Coordinates of C-alpha atoms in Angstrom, one line a residue:
Chain A
X1 CA 10.0 -13.1 36.1
X2 CA 9.5 -16.7 37.4
X3 CA 9.5 -19.4 34.8
X4 CA 7.4 -22.4 35.3
X5 CA 7.0 -25.5 33.5
X6 CA 4.2 -27.8 34.7
X7 CA 4.1 -31.2 33.0
X8 CA 4.8 -30.0 29.6
X9 CA 4.8 -32.3 26.6
X10 CA 5.8 -31.3 23.1
X11 CA 5.3 -33.7 20.4
X12 CA 6.2 -33.4 16.7
X13 CA 3.8 -35.9 14.9
X14 CA 3.9 -38.9 17.1
X15 CA 7.5 -38.2 18.4
X16 CA 8.0 -36.7 21.8
X17 CA 10.4 -33.9 21.6
X18 CA 9.7 -33.1 25.3
X19 CA 8.0 -35.3 27.6
X20 CA 6.5 -34.4 31.2
X21 CA 8.9 -31.5 31.8
X22 CA 8.4 -29.9 35.0
X23 CA 10.8 -27.3 36.7
X24 CA 10.9 -23.8 38.2
X25 CA 13.4 -21.2 37.6
X26 CA 13.5 -18.2 39.9
X27 CA 14.3 -14.5 38.8
X28 CA 18.1 -13.9 38.9
X29 CA 19.0 -17.6 38.5
X30 CA 21.8 -18.7 36.0
X31 CA 20.6 -22.3 34.6
X32 CA 22.6 -24.4 32.1
X33 CA 20.7 -26.8 29.9
X34 CA 22.8 -29.5 28.8
X35 CA 22.3 -32.7 27.0
X36 CA 23.1 -34.4 23.7
X37 CA 22.1 -33.0 20.4
X38 CA 18.6 -33.6 19.8
X39 CA 17.6 -33.9 23.4
X40 CA 15.3 -31.3 23.2
X41 CA 17.1 -28.2 24.8
X42 CA 16.5 -25.8 21.8
X43 CA 12.7 -27.1 21.7
X44 CA 12.6 -26.1 25.4
X45 CA 14.0 -22.4 24.8
X46 CA 11.5 -22.3 21.8
X47 CA 8.6 -23.0 24.2
X48 CA 9.7 -20.2 26.6
X49 CA 10.0 -17.9 23.7
X50 CA 6.6 -19.1 22.5
X51 CA 7.9 -19.8 19.1
X52 CA 6.4 -23.4 19.7
X53 CA 3.2 -24.1 21.6
X54 CA 3.2 -27.1 24.1
X55 CA 1.1 -30.1 23.2
X56 CA 0.0 -30.3 26.7
X57 CA 1.0 -28.9 30.1
X58 CA 1.4 -25.4 31.4
X59 CA 4.1 -22.9 30.9
X60 CA 4.0 -19.9 33.2
X61 CA 6.2 -16.7 32.5
X62 CA 5.6 -14.4 35.5
X63 CA 1.7 -14.3 35.6
X64 CA 1.4 -15.2 32.1
X65 CA 0.1 -18.6 30.9
X66 CA 1.9 -18.8 27.8
X67 CA -0.1 -22.0 26.8
X68 CA -3.1 -20.1 26.7
X69 CA -1.7 -16.5 26.2
X70 CA -3.3 -14.1 23.5
X71 CA -0.9 -12.5 20.9
X72 CA -0.5 -9.3 23.1
X73 CA 0.6 -11.4 26.1
X74 CA 3.1 -13.4 23.7
X75 CA 4.6 -10.2 22.4
X76 CA 4.8 -8.5 25.6
X77 CA 6.5 -11.4 27.1
X78 CA 9.1 -11.6 24.3
X79 CA 9.9 -7.8 25.0
X80 CA 11.1 -8.9 28.4
X81 CA 13.3 -11.7 27.1
X82 CA 16.5 -11.3 25.4
X83 CA 17.7 -14.0 23.0
X84 CA 21.1 -15.0 21.8
X85 CA 20.5 -17.4 19.0
X86 CA 23.3 -19.9 17.9
X87 CA 23.1 -18.8 14.4
X88 CA 22.9 -15.1 15.6
X89 CA 19.7 -14.2 13.7
X90 CA 20.9 -10.7 13.0
X91 CA 19.3 -8.9 10.1
X92 CA 21.6 -9.0 7.3
X93 CA 21.1 -5.6 5.6
X94 CA 21.2 -3.8 8.7
X95 CA 24.3 -2.6 10.5
X96 CA 25.1 -3.9 13.9
X97 CA 23.9 -0.5 15.4
X98 CA 20.6 -0.7 13.3
X99 CA 20.0 -4.3 14.4
X100 CA 20.1 -2.9 18.1
X101 CA 18.1 -0.1 17.2
X102 CA 15.5 -2.3 15.7
X103 CA 14.8 -4.1 19.1
X104 CA 14.7 -0.9 21.1
X105 CA 12.1 0.5 18.7
X106 CA 10.2 -2.8 19.0
X107 CA 10.0 -2.8 22.8
X108 CA 9.0 1.2 22.5
X109 CA 12.2 2.1 24.2
X110 CA 12.1 6.1 24.6
X111 CA 13.4 7.6 21.4
X112 CA 15.7 10.1 23.0
X113 CA 17.5 7.3 24.9
X114 CA 18.1 4.9 22.0
X115 CA 21.5 6.2 20.8
X116 CA 22.9 6.3 24.3
X117 CA 21.5 2.7 25.2
X118 CA 23.2 1.6 22.0
X119 CA 26.5 3.0 22.8
X120 CA 26.1 1.6 26.2
X121 CA 25.7 -2.0 25.0
X122 CA 28.1 -1.7 22.1
X123 CA 30.8 -0.8 24.7
X124 CA 29.7 -3.6 27.1
X125 CA 30.5 -6.2 24.5
X126 CA 33.5 -4.3 23.2
X127 CA 32.3 -3.9 19.6
X128 CA 32.9 -0.2 19.3
X129 CA 34.8 -0.3 16.1
X130 CA 32.4 -2.8 14.4
X131 CA 29.0 -1.0 15.1
X132 CA 28.6 0.4 11.6
X133 CA 29.6 -2.8 9.8
X134 CA 27.1 -5.3 8.5
X135 CA 26.9 -8.9 10.0
X136 CA 28.6 -10.2 6.7
X137 CA 31.6 -8.2 7.5
X138 CA 32.0 -9.6 11.1
X139 CA 33.9 -12.8 12.5
X140 CA 31.9 -15.5 14.5
X141 CA 33.0 -14.1 17.9
X142 CA 31.9 -10.6 16.9
X143 CA 28.6 -11.7 15.7
X144 CA 27.7 -13.5 18.7
X145 CA 28.7 -10.5 20.9
X146 CA 26.6 -8.4 18.5
X147 CA 23.8 -10.9 19.3
X148 CA 24.2 -10.4 22.8
X149 CA 24.4 -6.8 22.5
X150 CA 20.9 -6.9 21.0
X151 CA 19.8 -9.2 23.8
X152 CA 21.3 -6.8 26.4
X153 CA 19.8 -3.7 24.9
X154 CA 16.3 -4.0 26.0
X155 CA 17.5 -4.5 29.7
X156 CA 15.7 -8.0 29.6
X157 CA 14.5 -9.8 32.7
X158 CA 15.6 -13.3 30.9
X159 CA 18.2 -14.1 28.5
X160 CA 17.9 -17.4 26.5
X161 CA 21.2 -18.3 25.1
X162 CA 21.0 -21.2 22.5
X163 CA 24.5 -22.5 22.4
X164 CA 26.2 -19.2 22.3
X165 CA 29.6 -20.6 22.3
X166 CA 28.9 -23.4 19.7
X167 CA 30.8 -21.5 16.8
X168 CA 33.4 -19.6 19.1
X169 CA 37.0 -20.6 19.9
X170 CA 37.9 -21.3 23.5
X171 CA 38.8 -17.7 24.4
X172 CA 35.9 -16.1 22.8
X173 CA 33.8 -18.7 24.5
X174 CA 35.1 -17.7 27.8
X175 CA 34.8 -14.3 27.3
X176 CA 31.0 -14.6 26.3
X177 CA 30.3 -16.9 29.4
X178 CA 32.0 -14.4 31.7
X179 CA 30.0 -11.6 30.2
X180 CA 26.7 -13.4 30.9
X181 CA 27.9 -14.1 34.4
X182 CA 28.5 -10.4 34.9
X183 CA 25.1 -9.6 33.6
X184 CA 23.6 -12.1 35.8
X185 CA 25.2 -10.8 38.7
X186 CA 24.9 -7.1 38.3
X187 CA 21.3 -6.9 36.7
X188 CA 19.9 -10.0 38.3
X189 CA 19.0 -11.0 34.9
X190 CA 17.9 -14.8 34.7
X191 CA 20.1 -16.7 32.2
X192 CA 19.1 -19.8 30.6
X193 CA 21.9 -21.2 28.5
X194 CA 22.3 -24.3 26.5
X195 CA 25.6 -25.8 25.8
X196 CA 27.8 -28.8 25.1
X197 CA 30.7 -27.3 26.9
X198 CA 31.1 -29.3 29.9
X199 CA 34.2 -27.3 31.1
X200 CA 32.3 -24.4 31.1
X201 CA 29.4 -25.8 32.9
X202 CA 31.5 -27.2 35.7
X203 CA 33.7 -24.2 36.2
X204 CA 30.8 -21.8 36.7
X205 CA 29.2 -23.6 39.6
X206 CA 25.5 -23.1 38.8
X207 CA 22.3 -25.0 38.4
X208 CA 22.1 -27.5 35.6
X209 CA 19.1 -29.2 34.1
X210 CA 20.2 -32.2 32.1
X211 CA 17.9 -33.3 29.3
X212 CA 18.0 -36.7 27.7
X213 CA 15.4 -38.0 24.9
X214 CA 13.0 -35.1 25.9
X215 CA 13.0 -35.9 29.5
X216 CA 14.7 -34.3 32.4
X217 CA 17.2 -36.6 33.8
X218 CA 18.9 -34.5 36.3
X219 CA 18.4 -31.0 37.8
X220 CA 21.2 -30.1 40.1
X221 CA 23.6 -27.4 41.5
X222 CA 27.2 -27.8 41.1
X223 CA 29.7 -26.2 43.2
X224 CA 32.0 -24.0 41.7
X225 CA 35.7 -25.1 40.7
X226 CA 38.2 -23.1 42.7
Chain B
X1 CA 14.5 3.4 12.5
X2 CA 11.0 5.1 12.0
X3 CA 8.4 3.0 9.7
X4 CA 9.0 5.5 7.0
X5 CA 12.7 5.0 7.0
X6 CA 12.3 1.1 7.3
X7 CA 9.8 1.5 3.9
X8 CA 12.3 3.8 2.3
X9 CA 15.0 1.2 3.0
X10 CA 12.7 -1.4 1.6
X11 CA 12.1 0.4 -1.6
X12 CA 15.9 1.1 -2.0
X13 CA 16.8 -2.7 -1.5
X14 CA 14.3 -3.6 -4.4
X15 CA 14.2 -0.8 -6.7
X16 CA 12.7 -2.4 -9.8
X17 CA 10.0 -4.2 -7.8
X18 CA 9.1 -0.5 -6.5
X19 CA 9.4 1.0 -10.1
X20 CA 6.9 -1.8 -11.6
X21 CA 4.5 -1.2 -8.6
X22 CA 4.6 2.7 -9.1
X23 CA 4.4 2.2 -13.0
X24 CA 1.3 -0.1 -12.5
X25 CA -0.5 2.4 -10.4
X26 CA 0.6 5.3 -12.9
X27 CA -0.8 3.5 -15.8
X28 CA -4.2 3.1 -14.2
X29 CA -4.2 6.5 -13.0
X30 CA -3.2 8.0 -16.5
X31 CA -6.1 6.0 -18.1
X32 CA -8.3 7.2 -15.5
X33 CA -7.6 10.8 -15.7
X34 CA -7.6 10.7 -19.7
X35 CA -10.7 8.9 -19.6
X36 CA -12.3 11.5 -17.2
X37 CA -11.1 14.3 -19.3
X38 CA -12.4 12.7 -22.7
X39 CA -15.7 12.0 -20.8
X40 CA -15.9 15.6 -19.6
X41 CA -15.3 16.7 -23.4
X42 CA -17.9 14.4 -24.7
X43 CA -20.5 15.7 -22.1
X44 CA -19.7 19.1 -23.4
X45 CA -20.4 18.1 -27.0
X46 CA -23.6 16.4 -26.1
X47 CA -24.7 19.5 -23.8
X48 CA -24.0 21.7 -26.9
X49 CA -26.2 19.6 -29.3
X50 CA -28.8 19.1 -26.4
X51 CA -29.2 22.8 -26.0
X52 CA -29.4 23.5 -29.8
X53 CA -33.0 23.4 -31.4
X54 CA -34.1 20.1 -31.9
X55 CA -35.5 20.6 -35.4
X56 CA -34.7 23.6 -37.6
X57 CA -36.7 24.8 -40.8
X58 CA -34.9 26.8 -43.0
X59 CA -37.4 29.0 -45.0
X60 CA -37.1 29.8 -48.8
X61 CA -36.1 33.3 -49.8
X62 CA -38.6 35.9 -50.3
X63 CA -41.5 34.8 -48.3
X64 CA -43.7 37.6 -47.2
X65 CA -44.4 38.2 -43.6
X66 CA -48.1 36.9 -43.7
X67 CA -46.7 33.5 -45.0
X68 CA -44.1 33.4 -42.3
X69 CA -46.8 34.2 -39.5
X70 CA -49.1 31.6 -41.0
X71 CA -46.4 28.9 -40.8
X72 CA -45.5 29.8 -37.1
X73 CA -49.2 29.7 -36.2
X74 CA -49.3 26.3 -37.9
X75 CA -46.2 25.1 -36.2
X76 CA -47.7 26.3 -32.6
X77 CA -50.8 24.0 -33.2
X78 CA -48.5 20.9 -32.9
X79 CA -49.1 19.3 -29.4
X80 CA -45.8 19.1 -27.4
X81 CA -44.1 22.1 -28.8
X82 CA -41.9 23.9 -26.2
X83 CA -40.6 26.8 -28.0
X84 CA -40.5 28.2 -31.7
X85 CA -38.0 30.9 -32.2
X86 CA -37.8 32.8 -35.5
X87 CA -34.4 33.6 -36.7
X88 CA -34.5 36.4 -39.3
X89 CA -31.8 36.9 -42.0
X90 CA -30.2 39.6 -39.9
X91 CA -30.3 37.6 -36.7
X92 CA -28.6 34.6 -38.8
X93 CA -25.8 36.8 -39.8
X94 CA -25.2 38.0 -36.1
X95 CA -25.1 34.2 -35.1
X96 CA -22.9 33.3 -38.0
X97 CA -20.5 36.3 -37.1
X98 CA -20.4 35.3 -33.4
X99 CA -19.7 31.8 -34.3
X100 CA -16.8 32.7 -36.6
X101 CA -15.4 35.7 -34.8
X102 CA -11.8 34.3 -34.9
X103 CA -11.8 33.9 -38.6
X104 CA -12.5 37.4 -40.1
X105 CA -12.0 35.9 -43.8
X106 CA -15.3 33.7 -43.3
X107 CA -17.4 36.8 -42.0
X108 CA -16.2 39.5 -44.3
X109 CA -17.7 37.9 -47.5
X110 CA -21.1 37.2 -45.8
X111 CA -24.2 39.2 -46.0
X112 CA -27.6 38.9 -44.4
X113 CA -29.3 38.4 -48.1
X114 CA -27.3 34.9 -48.5
X115 CA -28.3 33.6 -45.2
X116 CA -31.7 31.8 -44.8
X117 CA -34.4 32.7 -42.3
X118 CA -35.4 29.9 -40.0
X119 CA -37.6 28.4 -37.3
X120 CA -35.8 27.0 -34.4
X121 CA -38.2 24.4 -32.6
X122 CA -37.5 22.6 -29.3
X123 CA -40.2 20.2 -28.0
X124 CA -41.3 18.4 -24.9
X125 CA -42.5 15.4 -26.5
X126 CA -40.1 14.1 -29.1
X127 CA -42.6 12.4 -31.2
X128 CA -43.9 15.5 -32.5
X129 CA -40.5 16.2 -34.2
X130 CA -41.0 13.2 -36.7
X131 CA -44.7 14.7 -37.5
X132 CA -43.3 18.1 -38.2
X133 CA -40.5 16.6 -40.3
X134 CA -42.8 14.7 -42.2
X135 CA -45.4 17.3 -43.0
X136 CA -42.8 20.0 -43.8
X137 CA -40.3 18.1 -45.9
X138 CA -43.2 18.1 -48.7
X139 CA -43.6 21.9 -48.5
X140 CA -40.8 22.6 -50.8
X141 CA -42.4 25.9 -51.8
X142 CA -41.9 27.5 -48.4
X143 CA -39.2 25.3 -46.8
X144 CA -35.8 25.1 -48.2
X145 CA -34.1 22.7 -45.8
X146 CA -34.8 20.8 -42.6
X147 CA -32.2 19.9 -40.0
X148 CA -33.5 17.2 -37.7
X149 CA -30.9 17.2 -34.6
X150 CA -32.5 14.2 -33.1
X151 CA -30.7 11.9 -35.4
X152 CA -27.3 13.8 -34.4
X153 CA -28.1 13.5 -30.7
X154 CA -29.1 10.0 -30.6
X155 CA -26.0 8.9 -32.6
X156 CA -23.9 11.1 -30.4
X157 CA -25.4 9.6 -27.4
X158 CA -24.8 6.1 -28.6
X159 CA -21.2 7.0 -29.4
X160 CA -20.8 8.5 -26.0
X161 CA -22.3 5.7 -24.0
X162 CA -20.1 3.3 -26.1
X163 CA -17.0 5.2 -25.5
X164 CA -17.7 5.4 -21.7
X165 CA -18.5 1.6 -21.4
X166 CA -15.3 0.7 -23.3
X167 CA -13.4 3.3 -21.4
X168 CA -14.8 2.1 -18.0
X169 CA -14.1 -1.6 -19.0
X170 CA -10.6 -0.6 -19.9
X171 CA -10.0 1.2 -16.6
X172 CA -11.5 -1.8 -14.7
X173 CA -9.2 -4.1 -16.5
X174 CA -6.0 -2.1 -15.9
X175 CA -6.9 -1.2 -12.4
X176 CA -7.4 -4.9 -11.4
X177 CA -4.1 -5.8 -13.2
X178 CA -2.2 -3.1 -11.0
X179 CA -4.1 -4.1 -8.1
X180 CA -3.1 -7.7 -8.5
X181 CA 0.5 -6.6 -9.4
X182 CA 0.8 -4.4 -6.3
X183 CA -0.3 -7.5 -4.0
X184 CA 2.2 -9.6 -6.0
X185 CA 5.0 -7.3 -5.5
X186 CA 4.2 -6.4 -1.8
X187 CA 4.1 -10.3 -1.4
X188 CA 7.6 -10.8 -3.1
X189 CA 8.9 -8.0 -1.0
X190 CA 7.6 -9.8 2.1
X191 CA 9.1 -13.0 1.0
X192 CA 12.4 -11.4 0.3
X193 CA 12.4 -10.0 3.9
X194 CA 10.9 -13.3 5.5
X195 CA 13.9 -13.6 7.8
X196 CA 13.8 -10.1 9.2
X197 CA 10.0 -10.3 9.7
X198 CA 10.6 -13.6 11.5
X199 CA 13.3 -12.2 13.7
X200 CA 11.3 -9.2 14.6
X201 CA 8.3 -11.3 15.5
X202 CA 10.7 -13.4 17.8
X203 CA 12.0 -10.3 19.4
X204 CA 8.3 -9.4 20.5
X205 CA 7.2 -7.0 17.4
X206 CA 3.5 -7.3 16.9
X207 CA 2.1 -8.4 13.6
X208 CA 1.1 -4.8 12.9
X209 CA 4.5 -3.5 13.6
X210 CA 6.0 -5.8 10.9
X211 CA 3.2 -4.9 8.4
X212 CA 3.3 -1.2 8.9
X213 CA 6.3 -0.6 6.5
X214 CA 4.7 -2.7 3.8
X215 CA 1.3 -0.9 4.2
X216 CA 3.3 2.3 3.9
X217 CA 5.0 1.2 0.8
X218 CA 1.5 0.3 -0.8
X219 CA 0.3 3.8 0.0
X220 CA 3.6 5.2 -1.2
X221 CA 3.1 3.6 -4.7
X222 CA -0.7 4.4 -4.9
X223 CA 0.2 8.2 -4.0
X224 CA 2.9 8.7 -6.4
X225 CA 1.4 6.5 -9.2
X226 CA -1.9 8.6 -8.9
X227 CA 0.1 11.9 -8.8
X228 CA 2.3 11.0 -11.9
X229 CA -0.6 9.4 -13.7
X230 CA -2.8 12.8 -13.3
X231 CA 0.2 15.0 -14.2
X232 CA 1.1 13.1 -17.4
X233 CA -2.5 13.1 -18.5
X234 CA -2.7 16.8 -17.6
X235 CA 0.2 17.5 -19.5
X236 CA -1.1 15.7 -22.6
X237 CA -4.4 17.8 -22.2
X238 CA -2.4 20.9 -22.1
X239 CA -0.2 20.1 -25.2
X240 CA -3.2 18.9 -27.2
X241 CA -5.8 21.4 -26.0
X242 CA -5.4 23.6 -28.9
X243 CA -5.7 21.2 -31.6
X244 CA -8.3 19.3 -30.1
X245 CA -10.5 22.3 -29.2
X246 CA -10.0 23.4 -33.1
X247 CA -11.2 20.2 -34.2
X248 CA -14.3 20.4 -32.2
X249 CA -15.0 24.0 -32.8
X250 CA -17.1 25.9 -31.5
X251 CA -17.3 23.3 -28.6
X252 CA -14.6 23.6 -26.1
X253 CA -13.7 20.0 -25.7
X254 CA -10.9 20.4 -23.4
X255 CA -11.6 23.1 -20.7
X256 CA -8.7 23.8 -18.5
X257 CA -10.9 24.7 -15.7
X258 CA -8.9 24.8 -12.3
X259 CA -11.4 23.6 -10.0
X260 CA -12.0 20.7 -12.3
X261 CA -8.4 19.5 -12.4
X262 CA -7.9 20.3 -8.6
X263 CA -10.9 18.1 -7.8
X264 CA -9.9 15.2 -10.2
X265 CA -6.2 15.4 -8.6
X266 CA -7.5 15.3 -5.1
X267 CA -10.1 12.4 -5.8
X268 CA -7.2 10.4 -7.6
X269 CA -4.9 10.9 -4.7
X270 CA -7.4 9.6 -2.2
X271 CA -8.4 6.7 -4.6
X272 CA -4.7 5.9 -5.1
X273 CA -3.7 6.0 -1.6
X274 CA -6.7 3.7 -0.6
X275 CA -6.0 1.3 -3.5
X276 CA -2.3 1.1 -2.6
X277 CA -3.3 0.6 1.3
X278 CA -5.9 -2.1 0.3
X279 CA -3.6 -4.0 -2.0
X280 CA -0.7 -4.0 0.3
X281 CA -3.1 -4.7 3.2
X282 CA -4.3 -8.0 1.4
X283 CA -0.6 -8.6 0.2
X284 CA 0.7 -8.3 3.9
X285 CA -2.3 -10.5 5.3
X286 CA -1.9 -13.2 2.6
X287 CA 2.0 -13.6 3.0
X288 CA 2.9 -12.4 6.7
X289 CA 1.9 -15.8 8.3
X290 CA 4.6 -15.7 11.1

């Protein structure tokens, strides 16, 4: 699913959160969104998820114009996107397994395959012993992996990761990024990840979009560190 | 997790709110069932009096046949008379025995000689009743007593109508309170689960998907509230049937007719389910804005 932003503005009152944003992201790309806090990275992800509507401009996800899309289009598009939120957004009174089952139910995943799919993603993120625990019983790194497991479960075309390493220690941060990299490579899943961690960005050798005060100031590829 | 499982999960997570919602529905349907049972009894009482003669002239003892025949002829001459039935002393005894067949003590001592003969008159034009009453109440040489049923029916009808109106008003108030309670409780449950709904919507859940468990919840409260309300009312009818019926004797005020109660239960289940659904739908529409 190709993602296209065409001269997108997003204003909150009279303040521009994003201004004249234009870019294209092809299926299978791994893109880092970097910039200071309040630069507009999360707003951009929210626009992709249609959590916010653009003030002007056009946002295309595949064939669907989200700026004019109806509710069904929005829901269908969201079902193709896995989201890893910085604050996890796991449902507190459901176990990790139930949280994953919920999204599979939302996307109408075949009932008979739900359990095997849960087993697979739980294994992928190495949460086997934690699957029947509630979010409040998990540590930060585990919660982030649980959030990723939920995003992976639906076999998404795109994964949006909003500062997924923000609350993690260096080891867990690297493990998570490595996992995203593998998913990107093996499944050709588009990954859009916001981060403040320059070390990770520079070592990965991927495309980087730098945002400052709501405007794209740089869109470049960096060569991978050896 | 199926919608039903999710609904059950919601109910378990806030059992007191669920209890209040079900109790509200239970109270509504308890009052509705009780009102309908009482109303049915009142209709039976009315019917009983309506099928009775509208005016009865009790004759003095010892009247000869010619006098009785003259009286009947005279009565027939009034316009608007539907039927005149002569009840002889013997027939009066048969009727008395039939009415008191369960109480042998009352029938043993009575003979035909102590019961008066009478004319039972039904009319097609009610105005004639007043004329007959006026004309015959002065004929004390042949008439012993006049029972004018119109007064009883009119007063009974007034009471029945008043009871119906008051009952209907009470039901309307209680049902409205239950309905608003349901909307509020569903709203509270939605507010409690606001984060879950928001997350589900972000993950691609449709508006109906997130509303479905709350709609089911409303249906469940309506369903169980109506069933329990009916059962409690039916139980009271069963317990007090004998004493109430003996008070209204010879009228069967509470008739345990299976068909009547099955239809009532079925109608209340449908109404309860529908009310629960509508209340939860309004609640969901009002509170799910994301």
